[in-house]
Amino acid sequence: MSLSNKTLINEIDSLLLLEFDLQRLLIKGGVRLVGEINVSGAKNAALPLFFATLLTPGKFEITNIPRLRDIQTTVDLLKQLGAEVDYTDHSVNISTDDLKSHEAPYDLVRTMRASVLALGPLLARCGKARVSLPGGCAIGARPINLHLEGMKKLGVKISLENGYVEAAVDSLKGDTVHFSLPTVTGTENIMMLATKAEGTTIIENAAKEPEIIELQNFLNQMGAKISGAGTSKITIQGGDKLKPTKYKVMPDRIEAGTFMIAAAATGGDLIIKNAVYEHLTALITKLEECGVKIEKIKGDGLRVRAYEPLKPVNISTGPFPDFPTDCQAQMMALLTKAKGTSTIVENIFENRFMHVQELQRMGANIELRGNTALIHGNGGLTGAPVMATDLRASASLIIAGLIANGVTEVNRIYHLDRGYEKIEEKLKNVGANIDRVN
Ligand code: EPZ
C-alpha cells in the first residue's frame, strides 16, 4: 500500500475515532429500573464461531449475532482473509470457499485482541498463519504465550518477527496440551487447531466458560469429535473432514449480569429475558448476599428485585465458574451504595481498576491495595463528567450514573459499543434517564 493511501486511511481512522470520541452518554440518576429487558447474543461466544468457519470451505449461517463493533471488526478481518461475509441485522452468512490470505494485519488486530483466534483455524486450514501480536490493552499486558506453547506441542513452528507471529506446520500431531492458566481464547485456539491434528489431543486445565461449550457444540455440528468442554479436560479426536453448519448463538451472560447489577443498584424490579441462570451462579450468589432477590422465570430469564439497603460483600474474581472479572467493574459501582466496607480482589488482569479513579471523581470512597479494592459504601455518588477506559469500565460508569445525584457525562463510549448493543435504548425502555449525545 502506497504511503499516500496509508496516510489517507490513517486520516479517516482518526476522523472516525474523533467522531466516536465526540459521542457521550448523559445520565440523570435516581430512577429505579422497572420492566423487561432483552439480552443480545453473546459477543465472546460469537467471535470464536466466526473464526471456526475458516476451518473448512462452505457456507455457514450464524444467528442471534449482536450488532457490535467487535463483530464488525471480525467481519472485516474474515473478508480480508478472502471469506464472503454478509452481516445483516442479527445474522451472518459466511462463505469460506476461497481464502486468499493467511495474514491478520496489525491495524485490525490492535483494535480487537480476539483476532488472535485466527491463528488456530488458519494453521489447520492452510498450514501457515501470520498474525500480528495483539499487544496489551487498558486492562493488562494480555500475553498469548500459552496459545503459542500449546500450538508448538502439536507440531507448529513459531517465530516472532516485527511484531508478528509467523507460524507454519507440515503435519499436525495430536498431543496433550497443559495450560498453566485456564486461558479462554487459548483453549479455543487449541480446540480449533486440534480438529485437524492426526490422532487425539487432550487439553488439561482448560477454561470452563460457557463460551467454550458453545464452540464445542459448533465444531461437533461441523463433524468434529470433541468432548469435555465445560470441564478442565477437553478431548479432541482430530483428522475428520469438517463441513459447514448453521448455529444460533447463546445469550450474552456478561450483558445479562450487567443488567442484573444495574437493577439491584437502582433498587429496581427487572425481568431479564433469556438470561441463563447456570451462566451466572457466582454473580447471583454475591447479589443475594447483598440482599437482592433473584428468581428464575419460566423458560430462560431472571427477575431481579432489590428493595432493602444493600449489604457489603467480599468478592474475588476467578476463571469460570468463579466470579467473572468481566462483571467486577459493574459490581464495584453497586457496592459504593452498600452500607459498609466491601472488598474486591481482581485475580485475572493486572490493571483492571481503571474505573476506580472515575468512580472516585463521583464521590466514591475506594482504597486500592495492590489487586484489592476496598469500597467504603457511602451511597453518596454525585454526577460528574467521567471517561470510559475499557469495555466493562464503561458499564460501571453507567451504573454509577444511574445511582448518582445529578447528571453524569460518560465520555469515550466507543469502548462501550464494542460489547453492548444499544445499551442506552434498552435502559431507557425500563425507566433510565439516559441519552446519547454528540
Ligand atoms: C477472554 O479473554 C475474554 N475475551 C475476556 O473478555 C475475559 O475478560 C477473559 O477471557 C477472562 O474471562 C474473549 O473471550 C474474546 P484469558 P482472554 O486468556 O481469552 C493470562 C471482554 O470484556 N494469559 O482467559 O484474552 C492473561 O493475561 C473481554 O469481553 C497468559 O498469561 O483471557 C490473564 O491474566 C475482556 N498467557 C489470564 O491468563 C496467555 O497466553 C486469563 O486470560 C493467555 C492468557
CSV table of C-alpha atoms and ligand atoms in Angstrom, one decimal:
chain,number,residue,atom,x,y,z
A,1,MET,CA,0.0,0.0,0.0
A,2,SER,CA,1.5,3.4,-1.0
A,3,LEU,CA,2.3,5.9,1.7
A,4,SER,CA,-0.4,8.3,0.5
A,5,ASN,CA,-3.1,5.7,0.7
A,6,LYS,CA,-1.9,4.7,4.2
A,7,THR,CA,-1.9,8.3,5.2
A,8,LEU,CA,-5.4,8.7,3.9
A,9,ILE,CA,-6.6,5.7,5.8
A,10,ASN,CA,-4.9,6.9,9.0
A,11,GLU,CA,-6.6,10.3,8.4
A,12,ILE,CA,-10.0,8.6,8.0
A,13,ASP,CA,-9.2,6.4,11.0
A,14,SER,CA,-8.5,9.4,13.2
A,15,LEU,CA,-11.6,11.2,12.0
A,16,LEU,CA,-13.7,8.2,12.7
A,17,LEU,CA,-12.2,7.9,16.2
A,18,LEU,CA,-12.8,11.6,16.7
A,19,GLU,CA,-16.4,11.1,15.6
A,20,PHE,CA,-16.8,8.2,18.1
A,21,ASP,CA,-14.8,10.2,20.7
A,22,LEU,CA,-17.3,13.1,20.5
A,23,GLN,CA,-20.2,10.8,21.4
A,24,ARG,CA,-21.0,10.6,25.0
A,25,LEU,CA,-23.8,9.5,27.3
A,26,LEU,CA,-25.8,11.8,29.6
A,27,ILE,CA,-27.4,10.1,32.6
A,28,LYS,CA,-29.6,11.6,35.3
A,29,GLY,CA,-29.5,9.4,38.3
A,30,GLY,CA,-32.2,8.4,40.9
A,31,VAL,CA,-34.5,6.3,38.7
A,32,ARG,CA,-35.4,2.7,39.6
A,33,LEU,CA,-35.2,0.2,36.6
A,34,VAL,CA,-38.5,-1.5,36.2
A,35,GLY,CA,-39.8,-3.7,33.4
A,36,GLU,CA,-38.4,-6.2,30.9
A,37,ILE,CA,-35.1,-6.1,29.1
A,38,ASN,CA,-33.7,-8.3,26.4
A,39,VAL,CA,-30.2,-9.8,26.3
A,40,SER,CA,-28.4,-9.9,22.9
A,41,GLY,CA,-26.3,-12.8,21.6
A,42,ALA,CA,-23.0,-13.4,23.3
A,43,LYS,CA,-20.1,-11.5,21.8
A,44,ASN,CA,-17.5,-13.8,23.3
A,45,ALA,CA,-19.3,-16.9,22.0
A,46,ALA,CA,-19.9,-15.5,18.5
A,47,LEU,CA,-16.2,-14.4,17.9
A,48,PRO,CA,-14.7,-17.9,18.1
A,49,LEU,CA,-17.5,-19.3,15.9
A,50,PHE,CA,-16.7,-16.7,13.2
A,51,PHE,CA,-13.1,-17.8,13.2
A,52,ALA,CA,-14.0,-21.5,13.2
A,53,THR,CA,-15.7,-21.1,9.8
A,54,LEU,CA,-12.2,-20.7,8.4
A,55,LEU,CA,-11.6,-24.4,9.2
A,56,THR,CA,-13.4,-25.7,6.1
A,57,PRO,CA,-14.8,-24.4,2.8
A,58,GLY,CA,-18.6,-23.9,2.6
A,59,LYS,CA,-21.5,-21.7,3.6
A,60,PHE,CA,-22.2,-21.0,7.3
A,61,GLU,CA,-25.2,-19.3,8.8
A,62,ILE,CA,-24.9,-17.9,12.4
A,63,THR,CA,-27.9,-16.2,14.0
A,64,ASN,CA,-28.6,-14.2,17.2
A,65,ILE,CA,-25.5,-12.2,16.5
A,66,PRO,CA,-25.3,-8.8,18.4
A,67,ARG,CA,-24.8,-5.6,16.4
A,68,LEU,CA,-21.3,-4.6,17.9
A,69,ARG,CA,-18.1,-3.1,16.7
A,70,ASP,CA,-16.1,-6.2,17.6
A,71,ILE,CA,-18.3,-8.3,15.4
A,72,GLN,CA,-17.8,-5.8,12.5
A,73,THR,CA,-14.1,-5.9,13.1
A,74,THR,CA,-14.2,-9.7,12.8
A,75,VAL,CA,-16.3,-9.5,9.6
A,76,ASP,CA,-13.7,-7.1,8.1
A,77,LEU,CA,-10.9,-9.5,9.1
A,78,LEU,CA,-12.6,-12.5,7.6
A,79,LYS,CA,-13.2,-10.6,4.4
A,80,GLN,CA,-9.5,-9.6,4.3
A,81,LEU,CA,-8.7,-13.3,4.5
A,82,GLY,CA,-10.9,-14.0,1.5
A,83,ALA,CA,-14.2,-15.0,3.0
A,84,GLU,CA,-17.5,-13.7,1.7
A,85,VAL,CA,-19.5,-12.3,4.6
A,86,ASP,CA,-23.0,-10.9,4.7
A,87,TYR,CA,-23.7,-9.4,8.2
A,88,THR,CA,-27.3,-8.2,8.1
A,89,ASP,CA,-29.4,-7.4,11.1
A,90,HIS,CA,-28.6,-10.1,13.7
A,91,SER,CA,-27.5,-12.8,11.3
A,92,VAL,CA,-24.3,-13.5,9.4
A,93,ASN,CA,-23.7,-15.7,6.3
A,94,ILE,CA,-20.1,-16.7,5.8
A,95,SER,CA,-18.6,-18.5,2.8
A,96,THR,CA,-15.0,-19.6,3.2
A,97,ASP,CA,-14.6,-21.4,-0.1
A,98,ASP,CA,-11.5,-19.5,-1.3
A,99,LEU,CA,-9.2,-18.0,1.2
A,100,LYS,CA,-6.7,-15.5,-0.3
A,101,SER,CA,-4.6,-14.6,2.6
A,102,HIS,CA,-3.3,-16.2,5.8
A,103,GLU,CA,-2.4,-12.8,7.5
A,104,ALA,CA,-4.3,-10.9,10.2
A,105,PRO,CA,-2.7,-7.4,10.0
A,106,TYR,CA,-1.8,-5.2,12.9
A,107,ASP,CA,-4.3,-2.4,12.1
A,108,LEU,CA,-7.1,-4.9,12.6
A,109,VAL,CA,-5.6,-7.0,15.5
A,110,ARG,CA,-4.7,-3.9,17.5
A,111,THR,CA,-8.4,-2.9,17.6
A,112,MET,CA,-9.5,-6.3,18.8
A,113,ARG,CA,-7.3,-8.8,20.6
A,114,ALA,CA,-9.7,-11.7,19.9
A,115,SER,CA,-8.2,-11.6,16.3
A,116,VAL,CA,-5.6,-13.9,17.8
A,117,LEU,CA,-8.3,-16.6,17.3
A,118,ALA,CA,-7.4,-16.6,13.6
A,119,LEU,CA,-4.2,-18.4,14.4
A,120,GLY,CA,-5.6,-21.9,15.1
A,121,PRO,CA,-8.1,-22.1,12.1
A,122,LEU,CA,-5.6,-20.7,9.6
A,123,LEU,CA,-2.9,-23.1,10.6
A,124,ALA,CA,-5.4,-26.0,10.5
A,125,ARG,CA,-6.7,-24.9,7.0
A,126,CYS,CA,-3.7,-23.5,5.3
A,127,GLY,CA,-0.7,-24.9,7.3
A,128,LYS,CA,0.5,-21.3,7.9
A,129,ALA,CA,-0.6,-18.1,9.6
A,130,ARG,CA,0.9,-14.6,10.0
A,131,VAL,CA,-1.0,-12.8,12.8
A,132,SER,CA,0.0,-9.6,14.5
A,133,LEU,CA,0.9,-9.8,18.2
A,134,PRO,CA,-2.2,-8.2,19.8
A,135,GLY,CA,-0.3,-6.1,22.2
A,136,GLY,CA,-1.7,-5.1,25.5
A,137,CYS,CA,-4.9,-3.1,26.3
A,138,ALA,CA,-6.1,-0.9,29.1
A,139,ILE,CA,-6.7,-3.9,31.5
A,140,GLY,CA,-3.4,-5.7,31.0
A,141,ALA,CA,-0.5,-7.0,29.0
A,142,ARG,CA,-2.7,-9.8,27.6
A,143,PRO,CA,0.2,-12.2,26.6
A,144,ILE,CA,-0.5,-15.1,24.2
A,145,ASN,CA,2.5,-17.3,25.3
A,146,LEU,CA,0.1,-20.1,26.4
A,147,HIS,CA,-1.6,-20.2,22.9
A,148,LEU,CA,1.8,-20.4,21.2
A,149,GLU,CA,3.3,-23.1,23.5
A,150,GLY,CA,0.2,-25.2,23.0
A,151,MET,CA,0.5,-24.9,19.2
A,152,LYS,CA,4.2,-25.9,19.3
A,153,LYS,CA,3.1,-29.0,21.2
A,154,LEU,CA,1.0,-30.0,18.2
A,155,GLY,CA,3.9,-29.6,15.8
A,156,VAL,CA,3.6,-25.9,14.8
A,157,LYS,CA,6.8,-24.0,14.1
A,158,ILE,CA,6.5,-20.4,15.5
A,159,SER,CA,8.8,-17.4,15.3
A,160,LEU,CA,8.1,-13.7,16.3
A,161,GLU,CA,9.2,-11.2,13.7
A,162,ASN,CA,8.5,-7.5,13.5
A,163,GLY,CA,5.6,-7.7,15.9
A,164,TYR,CA,4.0,-10.7,14.1
A,165,VAL,CA,3.6,-14.3,14.9
A,166,GLU,CA,4.9,-16.3,11.9
A,167,ALA,CA,3.5,-19.9,12.3
A,168,ALA,CA,3.7,-22.9,10.0
A,169,VAL,CA,3.1,-26.6,10.3
A,170,ASP,CA,3.6,-29.6,7.9
A,171,SER,CA,1.7,-32.2,9.8
A,172,LEU,CA,-0.3,-31.6,13.0
A,173,LYS,CA,0.0,-34.4,15.6
A,174,GLY,CA,-2.3,-34.7,18.5
A,175,ASP,CA,-0.8,-34.5,22.0
A,176,THR,CA,-1.5,-33.3,25.5
A,177,VAL,CA,-1.6,-29.5,26.0
A,178,HIS,CA,-1.4,-28.5,29.6
A,179,PHE,CA,-2.3,-24.8,30.3
A,180,SER,CA,-0.6,-23.3,33.4
A,181,LEU,CA,-3.6,-20.9,33.5
A,182,PRO,CA,-7.1,-21.6,32.2
A,183,THR,CA,-7.0,-19.3,29.2
A,184,VAL,CA,-10.3,-18.8,27.4
A,185,THR,CA,-9.1,-17.9,23.9
A,186,GLY,CA,-6.1,-20.1,24.3
A,187,THR,CA,-8.4,-23.1,24.9
A,188,GLU,CA,-10.5,-22.1,21.9
A,189,ASN,CA,-7.4,-21.8,19.6
A,190,ILE,CA,-6.2,-25.3,20.5
A,191,MET,CA,-9.6,-26.8,20.2
A,192,MET,CA,-9.9,-25.4,16.6
A,193,LEU,CA,-6.4,-26.4,15.7
A,194,ALA,CA,-6.7,-29.9,17.1
A,195,THR,CA,-9.7,-30.7,14.9
A,196,LYS,CA,-7.2,-31.2,12.1
A,197,ALA,CA,-4.4,-32.9,14.0
A,198,GLU,CA,-3.7,-36.6,13.5
A,199,GLY,CA,-4.9,-38.6,16.5
A,200,THR,CA,-6.1,-37.3,19.8
A,201,THR,CA,-5.4,-34.1,21.6
A,202,ILE,CA,-6.2,-33.5,25.3
A,203,ILE,CA,-6.3,-30.1,26.8
A,204,GLU,CA,-5.6,-30.1,30.5
A,205,ASN,CA,-6.6,-27.1,32.8
A,206,ALA,CA,-8.9,-25.9,30.0
A,207,ALA,CA,-11.0,-22.9,30.5
A,208,LYS,CA,-14.6,-23.9,31.5
A,209,GLU,CA,-16.6,-20.8,30.4
A,210,PRO,CA,-20.0,-21.4,28.7
A,211,GLU,CA,-18.4,-19.9,25.5
A,212,ILE,CA,-16.1,-23.0,25.4
A,213,ILE,CA,-19.2,-25.3,25.4
A,214,GLU,CA,-20.7,-23.2,22.5
A,215,LEU,CA,-17.5,-23.7,20.5
A,216,GLN,CA,-17.6,-27.5,21.2
A,217,ASN,CA,-21.2,-27.7,20.1
A,218,PHE,CA,-20.5,-25.7,16.9
A,219,LEU,CA,-17.4,-27.7,16.0
A,220,ASN,CA,-19.2,-31.0,16.7
A,221,GLN,CA,-22.1,-29.9,14.4
A,222,MET,CA,-19.3,-29.4,11.8
A,223,GLY,CA,-18.3,-33.0,12.2
A,224,ALA,CA,-15.6,-32.7,14.8
A,225,LYS,CA,-15.4,-35.1,17.7
A,226,ILE,CA,-14.9,-33.1,20.9
A,227,SER,CA,-15.9,-33.8,24.5
A,228,GLY,CA,-15.3,-32.4,27.9
A,229,ALA,CA,-16.0,-28.7,27.2
A,230,GLY,CA,-17.1,-27.1,30.5
A,231,THR,CA,-14.7,-29.2,32.4
A,232,SER,CA,-10.9,-28.8,32.8
A,233,LYS,CA,-10.2,-31.7,30.5
A,234,ILE,CA,-11.2,-31.5,26.8
A,235,THR,CA,-10.6,-34.3,24.3
A,236,ILE,CA,-10.4,-33.7,20.6
A,237,GLN,CA,-10.3,-36.6,18.1
A,238,GLY,CA,-8.6,-35.0,15.1
A,239,GLY,CA,-8.4,-35.6,11.4
A,240,ASP,CA,-12.0,-35.8,10.3
A,241,LYS,CA,-13.4,-33.9,7.3
A,242,LEU,CA,-15.4,-30.9,8.6
A,243,LYS,CA,-18.5,-29.4,6.9
A,244,PRO,CA,-20.3,-26.1,7.2
A,245,THR,CA,-23.3,-25.7,9.6
A,246,LYS,CA,-25.9,-23.3,10.9
A,247,TYR,CA,-25.9,-22.2,14.6
A,248,LYS,CA,-27.8,-19.8,16.9
A,249,VAL,CA,-25.6,-18.1,19.5
A,250,MET,CA,-26.4,-18.2,23.2
A,251,PRO,CA,-27.4,-15.0,25.2
A,252,ASP,CA,-24.6,-12.8,26.5
A,253,ARG,CA,-24.1,-13.7,30.2
A,254,ILE,CA,-22.0,-10.6,30.8
A,255,GLU,CA,-24.6,-8.3,29.4
A,256,ALA,CA,-27.2,-10.1,31.5
A,257,GLY,CA,-25.0,-9.7,34.6
A,258,THR,CA,-24.6,-6.0,33.8
A,259,PHE,CA,-28.4,-5.5,33.8
A,260,MET,CA,-28.8,-7.6,37.0
A,261,ILE,CA,-26.3,-5.3,38.8
A,262,ALA,CA,-28.0,-2.2,37.4
A,263,ALA,CA,-31.4,-3.4,38.6
A,264,ALA,CA,-30.0,-4.2,42.0
A,265,ALA,CA,-28.1,-0.9,42.3
A,266,THR,CA,-31.2,1.2,41.4
A,267,GLY,CA,-33.5,-0.7,43.8
A,268,GLY,CA,-35.5,-1.8,40.8
A,269,ASP,CA,-37.6,-4.7,39.7
A,270,LEU,CA,-36.3,-6.0,36.4
A,271,ILE,CA,-37.1,-9.1,34.3
A,272,ILE,CA,-34.0,-10.0,32.2
A,273,LYS,CA,-35.4,-12.2,29.5
A,274,ASN,CA,-33.3,-15.1,28.1
A,275,ALA,CA,-30.7,-14.7,30.9
A,276,VAL,CA,-29.4,-18.2,31.7
A,277,TYR,CA,-29.2,-18.9,35.5
A,278,GLU,CA,-26.5,-21.5,35.2
A,279,HIS,CA,-24.2,-19.0,33.4
A,280,LEU,CA,-24.5,-16.5,36.3
A,281,THR,CA,-24.4,-18.5,39.6
A,282,ALA,CA,-21.3,-16.8,41.1
A,283,LEU,CA,-22.8,-13.3,40.4
A,284,ILE,CA,-26.3,-14.4,41.7
A,285,THR,CA,-24.7,-15.7,44.9
A,286,LYS,CA,-23.0,-12.4,45.6
A,287,LEU,CA,-26.0,-10.3,44.7
A,288,GLU,CA,-28.2,-12.4,47.1
A,289,GLU,CA,-25.5,-11.9,49.8
A,290,CYS,CA,-26.1,-8.1,49.2
A,291,GLY,CA,-29.8,-8.7,49.9
A,292,VAL,CA,-31.0,-8.8,46.3
A,293,LYS,CA,-33.9,-11.1,45.4
A,294,ILE,CA,-33.3,-13.2,42.3
A,295,GLU,CA,-35.6,-15.8,40.9
A,296,LYS,CA,-35.8,-17.9,37.7
A,297,ILE,CA,-38.8,-17.1,35.5
A,298,LYS,CA,-40.4,-19.7,33.1
A,299,GLY,CA,-38.2,-20.7,30.3
A,300,ASP,CA,-34.9,-18.7,30.4
A,301,GLY,CA,-34.9,-15.5,32.3
A,302,LEU,CA,-34.4,-14.0,35.7
A,303,ARG,CA,-36.3,-11.5,37.8
A,304,VAL,CA,-34.1,-9.2,40.0
A,305,ARG,CA,-35.6,-7.1,42.8
A,306,ALA,CA,-33.8,-5.0,45.4
A,307,TYR,CA,-36.0,-3.2,47.9
A,308,GLU,CA,-33.8,-3.1,51.0
A,309,PRO,CA,-30.5,-1.3,51.7
A,310,LEU,CA,-27.7,-3.3,50.1
A,311,LYS,CA,-25.2,-5.2,52.3
A,312,PRO,CA,-21.4,-5.1,51.7
A,313,VAL,CA,-19.8,-8.3,50.4
A,314,ASN,CA,-16.3,-9.7,49.6
A,315,ILE,CA,-15.6,-10.7,46.0
A,316,SER,CA,-12.7,-12.4,44.4
A,317,THR,CA,-12.6,-12.8,40.6
A,318,GLY,CA,-11.5,-16.1,39.0
A,319,PRO,CA,-12.0,-18.3,36.0
A,320,PHE,CA,-15.5,-19.7,35.4
A,321,PRO,CA,-17.4,-20.8,37.5
A,322,ASP,CA,-15.9,-18.2,39.9
A,323,PHE,CA,-16.9,-14.6,39.9
A,324,PRO,CA,-16.4,-13.2,36.4
A,325,THR,CA,-13.7,-10.5,36.0
A,326,ASP,CA,-16.0,-9.0,33.3
A,327,CYS,CA,-18.6,-8.1,36.0
A,328,GLN,CA,-16.1,-6.7,38.5
A,329,ALA,CA,-16.2,-3.1,37.5
A,330,GLN,CA,-20.0,-3.1,37.4
A,331,MET,CA,-20.2,-4.7,40.8
A,332,MET,CA,-17.9,-2.0,42.2
A,333,ALA,CA,-20.3,0.7,41.2
A,334,LEU,CA,-23.1,-1.1,43.0
A,335,LEU,CA,-21.0,-1.6,46.2
A,336,THR,CA,-20.5,2.2,46.6
A,337,LYS,CA,-24.1,2.1,47.7
A,338,ALA,CA,-23.8,-0.8,50.2
A,339,LYS,CA,-23.9,0.0,54.0
A,340,GLY,CA,-20.3,-0.8,55.0
A,341,THR,CA,-17.0,-1.8,53.5
A,342,SER,CA,-16.7,-4.4,50.7
A,343,THR,CA,-13.6,-5.8,49.1
A,344,ILE,CA,-12.9,-6.9,45.5
A,345,VAL,CA,-9.8,-8.9,44.6
A,346,GLU,CA,-9.1,-8.9,40.9
A,347,ASN,CA,-7.1,-12.0,40.2
A,348,ILE,CA,-7.3,-12.2,36.4
A,349,PHE,CA,-6.0,-8.9,35.0
A,350,GLU,CA,-3.2,-6.8,36.4
A,351,ASN,CA,-4.7,-3.4,35.6
A,352,ARG,CA,-8.5,-3.8,35.8
A,353,PHE,CA,-9.1,-1.0,38.3
A,354,MET,CA,-9.1,1.9,35.7
A,355,HIS,CA,-12.7,2.7,36.7
A,356,VAL,CA,-11.8,3.4,40.3
A,357,GLN,CA,-10.4,6.9,39.7
A,358,GLU,CA,-13.5,7.7,37.7
A,359,LEU,CA,-15.8,6.5,40.4
A,360,GLN,CA,-13.8,8.5,42.9
A,361,ARG,CA,-14.5,11.6,40.8
A,362,MET,CA,-18.1,10.9,41.5
A,363,GLY,CA,-17.5,10.8,45.3
A,364,ALA,CA,-16.9,7.0,45.8
A,365,ASN,CA,-14.7,6.2,48.8
A,366,ILE,CA,-12.5,3.4,47.4
A,367,GLU,CA,-9.0,2.4,48.6
A,368,LEU,CA,-6.6,0.4,46.4
A,369,ARG,CA,-4.1,-2.0,47.9
A,370,GLY,CA,-2.4,-3.9,45.0
A,371,ASN,CA,-5.1,-6.1,43.4
A,372,THR,CA,-7.6,-5.5,46.2
A,373,ALA,CA,-10.1,-2.6,46.3
A,374,LEU,CA,-11.8,-1.6,49.5
A,375,ILE,CA,-15.1,0.0,48.8
A,376,HIS,CA,-16.4,2.1,51.7
A,377,GLY,CA,-20.0,2.3,50.8
A,378,ASN,CA,-21.4,5.8,51.4
A,379,GLY,CA,-24.3,5.8,49.0
A,380,GLY,CA,-23.4,9.3,48.0
A,381,LEU,CA,-22.3,9.4,44.4
A,382,THR,CA,-22.8,12.7,42.6
A,383,GLY,CA,-22.9,13.1,38.9
A,384,ALA,CA,-19.7,14.2,37.1
A,385,PRO,CA,-18.0,14.1,33.7
A,386,VAL,CA,-16.1,10.8,33.6
A,387,MET,CA,-14.1,8.9,31.0
A,388,ALA,CA,-14.6,5.3,29.9
A,389,THR,CA,-11.3,3.4,29.7
A,390,ASP,CA,-12.4,-0.1,28.6
A,391,LEU,CA,-15.5,-2.0,27.8
A,392,ARG,CA,-16.6,-3.1,31.2
A,393,ALA,CA,-15.4,0.1,32.9
A,394,SER,CA,-17.9,1.9,30.6
A,395,ALA,CA,-20.7,-0.2,32.0
A,396,SER,CA,-19.6,0.5,35.6
A,397,LEU,CA,-19.8,4.3,34.9
A,398,ILE,CA,-23.3,3.9,33.5
A,399,ILE,CA,-24.4,2.1,36.6
A,400,ALA,CA,-22.8,4.8,38.8
A,401,GLY,CA,-24.6,7.4,36.8
A,402,LEU,CA,-27.9,5.7,37.3
A,403,ILE,CA,-27.5,5.9,41.1
A,404,ALA,CA,-25.7,9.3,41.4
A,405,ASN,CA,-27.4,12.5,42.4
A,406,GLY,CA,-27.4,14.8,39.3
A,407,VAL,CA,-26.1,14.3,35.8
A,408,THR,CA,-23.2,12.1,34.8
A,409,GLU,CA,-21.5,12.5,31.4
A,410,VAL,CA,-19.7,9.4,30.2
A,411,ASN,CA,-17.1,10.1,27.5
A,412,ARG,CA,-15.2,7.8,25.1
A,413,ILE,CA,-18.2,5.5,24.8
A,414,TYR,CA,-16.7,3.8,21.7
A,415,HIS,CA,-15.4,1.3,24.3
A,416,LEU,CA,-19.0,0.6,25.2
A,417,ASP,CA,-20.0,0.0,21.6
A,418,ARG,CA,-17.6,-2.9,21.3
A,419,GLY,CA,-19.6,-5.0,23.6
A,420,TYR,CA,-23.1,-3.6,24.3
A,421,GLU,CA,-25.8,-3.3,21.7
A,422,LYS,CA,-27.9,-0.2,22.1
A,423,ILE,CA,-27.5,-0.2,25.8
A,424,GLU,CA,-28.9,3.3,26.3
A,425,GLU,CA,-32.1,2.3,24.4
A,426,LYS,CA,-32.5,-0.9,26.4
A,427,LEU,CA,-32.0,1.0,29.7
A,428,LYS,CA,-34.3,3.9,28.6
A,429,ASN,CA,-37.1,1.3,27.9
A,430,VAL,CA,-37.0,0.3,31.6
A,431,GLY,CA,-37.1,3.8,33.0
A,432,ALA,CA,-33.5,5.1,32.9
A,433,ASN,CA,-32.9,8.8,32.2
A,434,ILE,CA,-30.1,8.3,29.6
A,435,ASP,CA,-29.3,9.9,26.2
A,436,ARG,CA,-26.5,9.5,23.7
A,437,VAL,CA,-25.4,13.0,22.5
A,438,ASN,CA,-22.8,14.1,20.0
B,1,EPZ,C1,-11.4,-13.7,27.4
B,1,EPZ,O1,-10.2,-13.1,27.2
B,1,EPZ,C2,-12.5,-12.7,27.1
B,1,EPZ,N1,-12.4,-12.3,25.7
B,1,EPZ,C3,-12.3,-11.5,28.1
B,1,EPZ,O2,-13.4,-10.7,27.9
B,1,EPZ,C4,-12.4,-12.1,29.5
B,1,EPZ,O3,-12.1,-11.0,30.4
B,1,EPZ,C5,-11.3,-13.1,29.7
B,1,EPZ,O4,-11.4,-14.2,28.8
B,1,EPZ,C6,-11.3,-13.7,31.1
B,1,EPZ,O5,-12.5,-14.3,31.4
B,1,EPZ,C7,-12.9,-13.1,24.8
B,1,EPZ,O6,-13.4,-14.2,25.0
B,1,EPZ,C8,-12.8,-12.6,23.4
B,1,EPZ,P1,-7.6,-15.3,29.1
B,1,EPZ,P2,-8.8,-13.9,27.0
B,1,EPZ,O7,-6.7,-15.8,28.1
B,1,EPZ,O8,-9.0,-15.2,26.4
B,1,EPZ,C9,-3.3,-14.8,31.1
B,1,EPZ,C10,-14.5,-8.7,27.5
B,1,EPZ,O9,-14.7,-7.8,28.3
B,1,EPZ,N2,-2.8,-15.4,29.9
B,1,EPZ,O10,-8.6,-16.2,29.7
B,1,EPZ,O11,-7.8,-13.0,26.4
B,1,EPZ,C11,-4.0,-13.4,30.9
B,1,EPZ,O12,-3.0,-12.4,31.0
B,1,EPZ,C12,-13.1,-9.4,27.4
B,1,EPZ,O13,-15.3,-9.1,26.6
B,1,EPZ,C13,-1.4,-15.6,29.8
B,1,EPZ,O14,-0.7,-15.2,30.7
B,1,EPZ,O15,-8.4,-14.1,28.5
B,1,EPZ,C14,-5.0,-13.3,32.0
B,1,EPZ,O16,-4.3,-12.9,33.2
B,1,EPZ,C15,-12.1,-8.6,28.2
B,1,EPZ,N3,-0.9,-16.1,28.6
B,1,EPZ,C16,-5.4,-14.8,32.2
B,1,EPZ,O17,-4.4,-15.6,31.6
B,1,EPZ,C17,-1.8,-16.5,27.6
B,1,EPZ,O18,-1.3,-17.0,26.6
B,1,EPZ,C18,-6.8,-15.1,31.6
B,1,EPZ,O19,-6.7,-14.6,30.3
B,1,EPZ,C19,-3.1,-16.2,27.7
B,1,EPZ,C20,-3.6,-15.7,28.9
